[in-house]
PDB file of C-alpha atoms in Angstrom:
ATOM      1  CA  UNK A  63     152.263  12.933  95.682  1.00 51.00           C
ATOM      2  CA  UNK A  64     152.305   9.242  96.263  1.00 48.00           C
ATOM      3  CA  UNK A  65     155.294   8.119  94.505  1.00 49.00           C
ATOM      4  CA  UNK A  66     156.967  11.494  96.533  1.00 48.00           C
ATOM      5  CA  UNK A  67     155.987  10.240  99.868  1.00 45.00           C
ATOM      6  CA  UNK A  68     156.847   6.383  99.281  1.00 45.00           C
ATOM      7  CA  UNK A  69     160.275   7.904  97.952  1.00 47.00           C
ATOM      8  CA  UNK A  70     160.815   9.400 101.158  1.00 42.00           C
ATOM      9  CA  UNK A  71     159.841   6.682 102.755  1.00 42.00           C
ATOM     10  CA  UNK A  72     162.563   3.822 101.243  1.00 42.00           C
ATOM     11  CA  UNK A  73     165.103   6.825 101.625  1.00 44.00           C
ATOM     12  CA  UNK A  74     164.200   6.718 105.522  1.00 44.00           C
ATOM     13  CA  UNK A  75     164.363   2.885 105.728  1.00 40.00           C
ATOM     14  CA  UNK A  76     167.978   2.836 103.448  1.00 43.00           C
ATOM     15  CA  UNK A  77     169.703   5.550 105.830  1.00 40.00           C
ATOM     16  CA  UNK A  78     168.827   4.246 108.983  1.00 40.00           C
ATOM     17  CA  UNK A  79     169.298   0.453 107.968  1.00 35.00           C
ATOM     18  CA  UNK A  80     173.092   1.545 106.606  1.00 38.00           C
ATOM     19  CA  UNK A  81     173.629   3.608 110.016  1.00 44.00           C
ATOM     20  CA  UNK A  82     172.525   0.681 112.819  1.00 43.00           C
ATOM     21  CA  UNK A  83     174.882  -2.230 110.978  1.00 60.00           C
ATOM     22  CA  UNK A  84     174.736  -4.727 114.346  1.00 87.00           C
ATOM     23  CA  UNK A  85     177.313  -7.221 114.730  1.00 95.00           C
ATOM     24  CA  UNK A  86     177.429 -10.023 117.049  1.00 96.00           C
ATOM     25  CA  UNK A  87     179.907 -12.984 117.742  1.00 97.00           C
ATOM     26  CA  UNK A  88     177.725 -15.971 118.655  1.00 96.00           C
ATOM     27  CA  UNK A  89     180.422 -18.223 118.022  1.00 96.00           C
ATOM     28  CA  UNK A  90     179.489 -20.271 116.178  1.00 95.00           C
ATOM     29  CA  UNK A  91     181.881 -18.811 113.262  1.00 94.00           C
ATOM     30  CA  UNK A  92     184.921 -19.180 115.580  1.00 96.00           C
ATOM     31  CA  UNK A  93     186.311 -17.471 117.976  1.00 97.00           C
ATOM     32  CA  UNK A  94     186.153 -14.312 115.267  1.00 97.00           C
ATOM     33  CA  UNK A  95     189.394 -12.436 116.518  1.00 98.00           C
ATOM     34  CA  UNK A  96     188.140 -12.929 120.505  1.00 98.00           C
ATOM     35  CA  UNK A  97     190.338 -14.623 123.290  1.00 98.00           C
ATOM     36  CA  UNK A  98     190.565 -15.030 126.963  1.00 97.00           C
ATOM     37  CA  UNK A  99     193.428 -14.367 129.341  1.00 93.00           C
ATOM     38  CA  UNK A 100     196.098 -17.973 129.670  1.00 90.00           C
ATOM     39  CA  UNK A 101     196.267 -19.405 133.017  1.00 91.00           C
ATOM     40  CA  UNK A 102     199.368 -18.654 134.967  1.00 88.00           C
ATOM     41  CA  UNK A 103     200.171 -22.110 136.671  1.00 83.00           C
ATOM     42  CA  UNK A 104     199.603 -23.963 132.744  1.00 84.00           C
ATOM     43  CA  UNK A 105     196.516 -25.679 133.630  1.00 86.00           C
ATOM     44  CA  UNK A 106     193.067 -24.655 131.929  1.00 93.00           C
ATOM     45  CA  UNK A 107     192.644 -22.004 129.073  1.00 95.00           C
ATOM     46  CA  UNK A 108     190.121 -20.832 126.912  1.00 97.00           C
ATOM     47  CA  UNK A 109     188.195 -22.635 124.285  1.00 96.00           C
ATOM     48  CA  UNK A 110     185.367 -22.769 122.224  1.00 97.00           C
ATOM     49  CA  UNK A 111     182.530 -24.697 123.893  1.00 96.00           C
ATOM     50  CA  UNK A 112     179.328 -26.296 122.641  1.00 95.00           C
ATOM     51  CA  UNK A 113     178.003 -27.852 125.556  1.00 94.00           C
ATOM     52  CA  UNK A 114     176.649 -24.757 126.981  1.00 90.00           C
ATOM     53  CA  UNK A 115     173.848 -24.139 125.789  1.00 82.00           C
ATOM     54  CA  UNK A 116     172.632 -20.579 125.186  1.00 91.00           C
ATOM     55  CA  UNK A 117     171.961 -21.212 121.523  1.00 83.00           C
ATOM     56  CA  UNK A 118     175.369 -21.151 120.205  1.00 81.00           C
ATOM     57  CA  UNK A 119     178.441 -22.384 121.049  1.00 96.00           C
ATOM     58  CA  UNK A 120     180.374 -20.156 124.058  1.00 97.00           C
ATOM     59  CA  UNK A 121     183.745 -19.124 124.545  1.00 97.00           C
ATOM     60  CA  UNK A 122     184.632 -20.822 128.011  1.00 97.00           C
ATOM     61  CA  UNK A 123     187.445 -19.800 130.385  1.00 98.00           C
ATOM     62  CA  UNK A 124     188.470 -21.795 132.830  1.00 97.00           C
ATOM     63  CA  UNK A 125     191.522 -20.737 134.757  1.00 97.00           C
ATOM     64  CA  UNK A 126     193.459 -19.982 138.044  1.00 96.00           C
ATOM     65  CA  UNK A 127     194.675 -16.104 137.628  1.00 96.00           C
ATOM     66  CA  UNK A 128     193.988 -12.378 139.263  1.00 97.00           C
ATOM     67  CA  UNK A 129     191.738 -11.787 137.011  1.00 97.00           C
ATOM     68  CA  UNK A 130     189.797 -12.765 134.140  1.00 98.00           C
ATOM     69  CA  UNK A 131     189.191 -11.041 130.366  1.00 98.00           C
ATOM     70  CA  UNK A 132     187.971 -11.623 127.074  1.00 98.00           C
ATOM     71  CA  UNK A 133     189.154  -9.042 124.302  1.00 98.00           C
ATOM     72  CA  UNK A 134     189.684  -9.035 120.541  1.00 98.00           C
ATOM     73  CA  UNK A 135     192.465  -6.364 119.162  1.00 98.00           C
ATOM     74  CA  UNK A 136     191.778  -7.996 114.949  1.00 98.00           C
ATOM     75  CA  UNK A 137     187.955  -7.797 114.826  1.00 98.00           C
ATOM     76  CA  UNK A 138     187.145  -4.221 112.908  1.00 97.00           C
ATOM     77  CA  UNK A 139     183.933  -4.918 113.550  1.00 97.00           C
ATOM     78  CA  UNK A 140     184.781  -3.671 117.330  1.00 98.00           C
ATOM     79  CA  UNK A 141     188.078  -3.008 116.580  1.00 98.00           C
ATOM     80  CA  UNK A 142     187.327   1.041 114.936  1.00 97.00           C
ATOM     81  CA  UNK A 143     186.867   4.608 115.587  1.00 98.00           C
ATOM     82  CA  UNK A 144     183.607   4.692 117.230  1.00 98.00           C
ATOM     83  CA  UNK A 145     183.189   8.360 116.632  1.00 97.00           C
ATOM     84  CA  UNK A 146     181.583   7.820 113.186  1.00 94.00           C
ATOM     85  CA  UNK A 147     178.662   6.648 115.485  1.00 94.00           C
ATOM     86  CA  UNK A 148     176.046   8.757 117.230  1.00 93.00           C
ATOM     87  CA  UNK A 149     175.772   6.383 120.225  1.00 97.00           C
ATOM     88  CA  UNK A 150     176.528   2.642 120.407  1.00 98.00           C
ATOM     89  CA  UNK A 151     175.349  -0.006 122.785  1.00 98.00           C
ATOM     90  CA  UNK A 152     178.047  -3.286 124.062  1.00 98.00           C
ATOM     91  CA  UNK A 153     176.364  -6.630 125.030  1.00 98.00           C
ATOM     92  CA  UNK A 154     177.519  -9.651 125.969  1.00 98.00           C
ATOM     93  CA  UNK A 155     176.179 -12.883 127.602  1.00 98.00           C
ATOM     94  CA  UNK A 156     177.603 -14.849 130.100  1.00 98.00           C
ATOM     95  CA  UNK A 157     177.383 -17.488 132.610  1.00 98.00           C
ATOM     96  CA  UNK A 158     179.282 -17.586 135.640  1.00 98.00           C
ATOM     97  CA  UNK A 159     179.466 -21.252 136.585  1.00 98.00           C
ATOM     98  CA  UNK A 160     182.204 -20.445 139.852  1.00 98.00           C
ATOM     99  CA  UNK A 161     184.575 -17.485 140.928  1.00 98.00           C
ATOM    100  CA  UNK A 162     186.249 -19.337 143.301  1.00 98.00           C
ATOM    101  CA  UNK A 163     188.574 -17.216 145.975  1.00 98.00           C
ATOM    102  CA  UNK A 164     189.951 -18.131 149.706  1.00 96.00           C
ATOM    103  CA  UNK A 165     187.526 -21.310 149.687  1.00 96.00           C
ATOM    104  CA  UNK A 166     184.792 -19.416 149.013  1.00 98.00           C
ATOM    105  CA  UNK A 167     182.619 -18.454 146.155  1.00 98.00           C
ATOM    106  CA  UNK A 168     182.544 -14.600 145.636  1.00 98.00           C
ATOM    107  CA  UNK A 169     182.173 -12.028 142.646  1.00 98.00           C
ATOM    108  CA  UNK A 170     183.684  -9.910 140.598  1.00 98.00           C
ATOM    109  CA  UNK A 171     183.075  -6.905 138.689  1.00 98.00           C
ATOM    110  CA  UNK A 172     183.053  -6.875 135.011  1.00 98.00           C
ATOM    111  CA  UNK A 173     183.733  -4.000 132.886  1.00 98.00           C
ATOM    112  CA  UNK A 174     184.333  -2.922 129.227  1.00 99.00           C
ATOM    113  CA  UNK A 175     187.424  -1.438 128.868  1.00 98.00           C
ATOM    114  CA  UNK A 176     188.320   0.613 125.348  1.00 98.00           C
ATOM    115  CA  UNK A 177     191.984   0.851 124.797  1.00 98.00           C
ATOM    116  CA  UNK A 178     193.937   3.036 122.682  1.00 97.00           C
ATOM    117  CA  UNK A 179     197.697   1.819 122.333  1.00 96.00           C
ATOM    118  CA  UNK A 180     199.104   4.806 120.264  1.00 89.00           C
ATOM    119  CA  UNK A 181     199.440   6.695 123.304  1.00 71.00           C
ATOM    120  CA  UNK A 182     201.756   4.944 125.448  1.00 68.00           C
ATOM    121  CA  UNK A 183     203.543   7.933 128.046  1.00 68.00           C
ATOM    122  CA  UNK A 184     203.443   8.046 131.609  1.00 77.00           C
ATOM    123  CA  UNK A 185     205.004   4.213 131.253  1.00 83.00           C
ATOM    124  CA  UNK A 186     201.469   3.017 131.099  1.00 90.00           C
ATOM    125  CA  UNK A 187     200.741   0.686 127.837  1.00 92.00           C
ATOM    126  CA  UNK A 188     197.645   2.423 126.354  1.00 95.00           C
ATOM    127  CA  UNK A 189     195.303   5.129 127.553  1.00 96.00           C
ATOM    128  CA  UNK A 190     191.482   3.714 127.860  1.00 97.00           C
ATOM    129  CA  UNK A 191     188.108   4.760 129.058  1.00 98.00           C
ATOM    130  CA  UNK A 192     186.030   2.093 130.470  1.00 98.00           C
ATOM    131  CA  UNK A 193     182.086   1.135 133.243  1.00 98.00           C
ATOM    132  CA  UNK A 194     181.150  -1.494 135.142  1.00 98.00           C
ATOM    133  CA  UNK A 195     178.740  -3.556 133.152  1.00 98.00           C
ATOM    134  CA  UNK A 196     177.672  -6.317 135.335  1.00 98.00           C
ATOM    135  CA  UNK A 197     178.779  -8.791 138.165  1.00 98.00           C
ATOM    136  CA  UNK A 198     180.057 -12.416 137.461  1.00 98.00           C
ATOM    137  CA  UNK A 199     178.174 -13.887 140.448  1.00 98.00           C
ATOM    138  CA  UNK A 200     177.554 -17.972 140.407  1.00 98.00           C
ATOM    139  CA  UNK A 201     174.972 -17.712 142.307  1.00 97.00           C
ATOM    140  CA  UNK A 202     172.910 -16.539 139.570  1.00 94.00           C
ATOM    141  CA  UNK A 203     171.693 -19.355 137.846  1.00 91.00           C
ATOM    142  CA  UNK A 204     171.887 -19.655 133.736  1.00 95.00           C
ATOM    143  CA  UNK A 205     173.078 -17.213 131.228  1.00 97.00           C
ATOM    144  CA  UNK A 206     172.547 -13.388 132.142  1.00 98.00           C
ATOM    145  CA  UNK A 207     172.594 -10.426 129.444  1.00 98.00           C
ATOM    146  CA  UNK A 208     174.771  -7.655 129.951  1.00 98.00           C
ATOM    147  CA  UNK A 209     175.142  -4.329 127.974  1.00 98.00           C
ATOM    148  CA  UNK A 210     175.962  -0.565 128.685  1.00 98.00           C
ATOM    149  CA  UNK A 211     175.273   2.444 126.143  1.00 98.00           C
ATOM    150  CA  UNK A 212     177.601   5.151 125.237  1.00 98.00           C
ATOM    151  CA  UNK A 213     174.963   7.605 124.080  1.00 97.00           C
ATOM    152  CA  UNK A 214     177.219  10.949 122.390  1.00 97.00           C
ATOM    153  CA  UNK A 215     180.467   9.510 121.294  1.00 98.00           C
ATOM    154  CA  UNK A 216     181.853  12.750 120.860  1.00 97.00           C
ATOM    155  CA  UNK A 217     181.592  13.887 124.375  1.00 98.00           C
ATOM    156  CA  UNK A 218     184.688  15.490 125.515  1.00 98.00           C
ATOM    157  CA  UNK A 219     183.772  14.625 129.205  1.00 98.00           C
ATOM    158  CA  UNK A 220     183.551  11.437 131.002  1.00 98.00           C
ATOM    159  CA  UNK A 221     180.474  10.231 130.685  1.00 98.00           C
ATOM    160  CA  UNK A 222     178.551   9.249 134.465  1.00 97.00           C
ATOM    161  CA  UNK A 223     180.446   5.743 135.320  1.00 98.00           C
ATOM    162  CA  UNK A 224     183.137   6.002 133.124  1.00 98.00           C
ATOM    163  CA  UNK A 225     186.950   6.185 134.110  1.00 98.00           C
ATOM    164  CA  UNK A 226     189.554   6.558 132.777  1.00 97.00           C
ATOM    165  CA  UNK A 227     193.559   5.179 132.810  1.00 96.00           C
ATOM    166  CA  UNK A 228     196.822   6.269 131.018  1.00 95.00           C
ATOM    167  CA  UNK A 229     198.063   7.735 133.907  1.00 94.00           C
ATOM    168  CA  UNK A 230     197.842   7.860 137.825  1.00 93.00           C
ATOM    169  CA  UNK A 231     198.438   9.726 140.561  1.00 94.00           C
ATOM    170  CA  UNK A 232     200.802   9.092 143.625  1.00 91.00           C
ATOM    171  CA  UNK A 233     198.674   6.700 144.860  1.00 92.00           C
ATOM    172  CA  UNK A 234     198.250   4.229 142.165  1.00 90.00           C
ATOM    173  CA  UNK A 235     194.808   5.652 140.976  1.00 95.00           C
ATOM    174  CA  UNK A 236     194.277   5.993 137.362  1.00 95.00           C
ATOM    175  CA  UNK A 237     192.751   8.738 135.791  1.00 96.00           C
ATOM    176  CA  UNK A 238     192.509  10.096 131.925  1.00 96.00           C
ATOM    177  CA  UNK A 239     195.333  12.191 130.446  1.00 94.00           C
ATOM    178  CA  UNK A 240     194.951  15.912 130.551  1.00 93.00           C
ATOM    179  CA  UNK A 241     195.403  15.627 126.844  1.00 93.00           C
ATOM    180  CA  UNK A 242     193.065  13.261 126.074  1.00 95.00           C
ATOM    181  CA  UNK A 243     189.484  13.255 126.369  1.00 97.00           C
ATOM    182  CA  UNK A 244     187.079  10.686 126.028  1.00 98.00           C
ATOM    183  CA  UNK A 245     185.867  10.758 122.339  1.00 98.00           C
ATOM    184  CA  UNK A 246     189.396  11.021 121.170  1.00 97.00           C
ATOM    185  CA  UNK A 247     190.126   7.551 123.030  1.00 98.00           C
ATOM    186  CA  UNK A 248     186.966   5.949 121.476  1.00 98.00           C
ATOM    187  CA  UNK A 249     188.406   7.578 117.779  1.00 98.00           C
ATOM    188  CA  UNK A 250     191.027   4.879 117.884  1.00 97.00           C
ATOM    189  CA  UNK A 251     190.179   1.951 119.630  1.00 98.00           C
ATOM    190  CA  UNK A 252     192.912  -0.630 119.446  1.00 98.00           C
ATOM    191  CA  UNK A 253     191.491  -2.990 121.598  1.00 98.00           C
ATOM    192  CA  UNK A 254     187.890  -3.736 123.491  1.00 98.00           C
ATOM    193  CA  UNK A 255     188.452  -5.911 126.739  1.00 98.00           C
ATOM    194  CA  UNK A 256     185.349  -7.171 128.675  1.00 98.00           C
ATOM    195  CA  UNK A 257     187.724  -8.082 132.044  1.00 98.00           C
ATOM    196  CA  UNK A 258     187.107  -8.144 135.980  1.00 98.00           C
ATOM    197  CA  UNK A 259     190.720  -6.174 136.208  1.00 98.00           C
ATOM    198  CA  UNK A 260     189.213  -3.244 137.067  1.00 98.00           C
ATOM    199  CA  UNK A 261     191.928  -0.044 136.880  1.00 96.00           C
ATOM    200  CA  UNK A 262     193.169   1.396 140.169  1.00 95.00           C
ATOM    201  CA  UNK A 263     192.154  -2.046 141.842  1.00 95.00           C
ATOM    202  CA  UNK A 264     194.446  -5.210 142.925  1.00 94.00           C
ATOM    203  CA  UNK A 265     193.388  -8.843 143.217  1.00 96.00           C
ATOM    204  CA  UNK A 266     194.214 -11.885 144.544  1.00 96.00           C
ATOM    205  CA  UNK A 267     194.688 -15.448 142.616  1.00 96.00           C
ATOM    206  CA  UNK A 268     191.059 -16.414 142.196  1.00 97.00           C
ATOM    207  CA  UNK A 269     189.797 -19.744 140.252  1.00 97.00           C
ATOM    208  CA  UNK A 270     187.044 -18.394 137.456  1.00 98.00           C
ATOM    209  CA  UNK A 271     185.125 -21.159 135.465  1.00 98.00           C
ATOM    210  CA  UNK A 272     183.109 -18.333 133.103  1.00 98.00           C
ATOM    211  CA  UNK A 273     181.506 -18.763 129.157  1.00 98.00           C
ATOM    212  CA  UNK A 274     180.776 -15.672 127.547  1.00 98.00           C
ATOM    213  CA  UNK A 275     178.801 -15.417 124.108  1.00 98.00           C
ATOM    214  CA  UNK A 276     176.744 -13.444 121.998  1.00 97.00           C
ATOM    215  CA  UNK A 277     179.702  -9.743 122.166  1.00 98.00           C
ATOM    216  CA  UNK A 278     177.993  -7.319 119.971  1.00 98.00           C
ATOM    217  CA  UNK A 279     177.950  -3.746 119.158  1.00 97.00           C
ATOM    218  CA  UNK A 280     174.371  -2.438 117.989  1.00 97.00           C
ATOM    219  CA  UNK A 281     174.664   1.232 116.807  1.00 94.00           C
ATOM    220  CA  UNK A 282     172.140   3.950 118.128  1.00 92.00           C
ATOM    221  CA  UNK A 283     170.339   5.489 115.071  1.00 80.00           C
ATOM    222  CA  UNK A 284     170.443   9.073 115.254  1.00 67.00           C
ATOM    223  CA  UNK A 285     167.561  11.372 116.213  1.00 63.00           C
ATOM    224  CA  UNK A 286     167.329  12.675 112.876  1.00 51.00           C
ATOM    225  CA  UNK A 287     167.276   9.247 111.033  1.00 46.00           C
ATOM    226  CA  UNK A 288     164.527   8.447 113.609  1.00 45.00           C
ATOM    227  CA  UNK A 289     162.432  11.421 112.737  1.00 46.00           C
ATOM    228  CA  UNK A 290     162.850  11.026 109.219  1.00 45.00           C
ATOM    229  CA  UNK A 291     161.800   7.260 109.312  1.00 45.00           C
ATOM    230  CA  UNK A 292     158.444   8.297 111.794  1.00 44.00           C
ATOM    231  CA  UNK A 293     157.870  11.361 109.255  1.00 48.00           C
ATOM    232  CA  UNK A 294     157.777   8.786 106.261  1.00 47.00           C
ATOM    233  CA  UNK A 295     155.603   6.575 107.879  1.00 45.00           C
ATOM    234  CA  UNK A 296     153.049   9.050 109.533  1.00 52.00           C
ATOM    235  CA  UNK A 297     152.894  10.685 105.446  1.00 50.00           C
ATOM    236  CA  UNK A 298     151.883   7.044 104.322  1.00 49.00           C
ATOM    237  CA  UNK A 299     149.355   6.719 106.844  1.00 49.00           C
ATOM    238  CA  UNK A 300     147.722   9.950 106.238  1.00 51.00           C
ATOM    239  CA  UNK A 301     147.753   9.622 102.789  1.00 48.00           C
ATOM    240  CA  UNK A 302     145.991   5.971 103.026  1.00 47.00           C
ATOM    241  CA  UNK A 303     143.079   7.527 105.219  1.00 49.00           C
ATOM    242  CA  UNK A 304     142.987  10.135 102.846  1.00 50.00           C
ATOM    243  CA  UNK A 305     142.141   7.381 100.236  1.00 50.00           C
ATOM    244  CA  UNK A 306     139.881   5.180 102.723  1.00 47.00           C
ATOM    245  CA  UNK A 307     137.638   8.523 102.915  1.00 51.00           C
ATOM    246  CA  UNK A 308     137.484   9.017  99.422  1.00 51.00           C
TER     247      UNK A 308
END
């Protein structure tokens, strides 16, 4: 009975430590496949940046543009068809040091955006789904944490506070393909893009002086790994006050 229950307790801890692999990009490896939009006047760029503190070396963006992103389209660790996943959580870190527009400081949204560029029609370049995660605001002092959760990757349905773009209507705003939905979008992600372009919205030339660090995925362990995993461990217990009692 022992040896039975401790089996089924390393079986719990194996499954759900090969389904939750995190990954994160502190860094301090390199820039690990991730980049930042190029200035348009020449002047600035992005570039690896130890001065920033936050633990790890950041990947710092200073520029004069409409907008400002930071996406990888080579690191598979991001880079993948999220669908093998029951739910996944995004992070990132970052510290907005000035978003500088009209003489003024102001913000700017920032949102993940998950791009698929195998469907190209409509004369847009990829079809995506993307949320708001957070503000870049300067006035917030030091490094803030930033994340969003995607909790069924095979919904069909946009989730609450997700769009979508890959096509758009006479006005300019974008919207999801009829024949797409969102899981099939997240089954081929080409590219993820943390960016302040949000879709359907225009934006004037705006100075940002922004580090990001720490970009991770952490997948959500499934319910039944979960159960499993508390099953194991509330069998050990019993069996150990079984034995205290004895």
């Amino acid at each position: 009975m022992k040896k039975t229950l401790t089996m089924l307790l390393l079986a719990a801890l194996q499954v759900t430590a090969v389904a939750a692999p995190d990954s994160t990009v502190t860094f301090g490896q390199g820039a690990e496949g991730w980049q930042g939009l190029q200035p348009m006047d020449g002047n600035g760029g992005t570039s690896i940046d130890t001065s920033l503190g936050n633990g790890a070396p950041a990947l710092h963006t200073q520029i004069e543009h409409f907008g400002a992103t930071w996406s990888t389209t080579t690191n598979t660790n991001f880079v993948r068809d999220y669908t093998q996943m029951q739910g996944v959580t995004f992070g990132i870190d970052v510290l907005a040091n000035s978003v500088w527009f009209f003489n003024r400081e102001v913000t700017r949204d920032l949102v993940i955006e998950l791009r698929d560029y195998d469907n190209q029609a409509n004369g847009l370049p990829y079809t995506s789904v993307w949320t708001k995660v957070g503000t870049l605001d300067a006035s917030k002092a030091g490094w803030q944490h930033l994340s969003v959760t995607i909790a069924d990757t095979s919904a069909l349905g946009l989730p609450a506070g997700w769009g979508g773009y890959g096509n758009e209507d006479a006005q300019g705003n974008p919207y999801l393909p009829s024949d797409r939905t969102f899981a099939s979008v997240l089954a081929g992600v080409d590219e993820v893009a943390f960016t302040t372009f949000v879709p359907g919205f225009a934006f004037g030339f705006t100075y940002f002086d922004v580090a990001v660090d720490n970009i991770s995925i952490s997948p959500v362990p499934e319910p039944a790994q979960g159960g499993m995993l508390l099953a194991g461990l509330a069998a050990m217990a019993a069996l150990a006050r079984r034995r205290a009692r004895r």
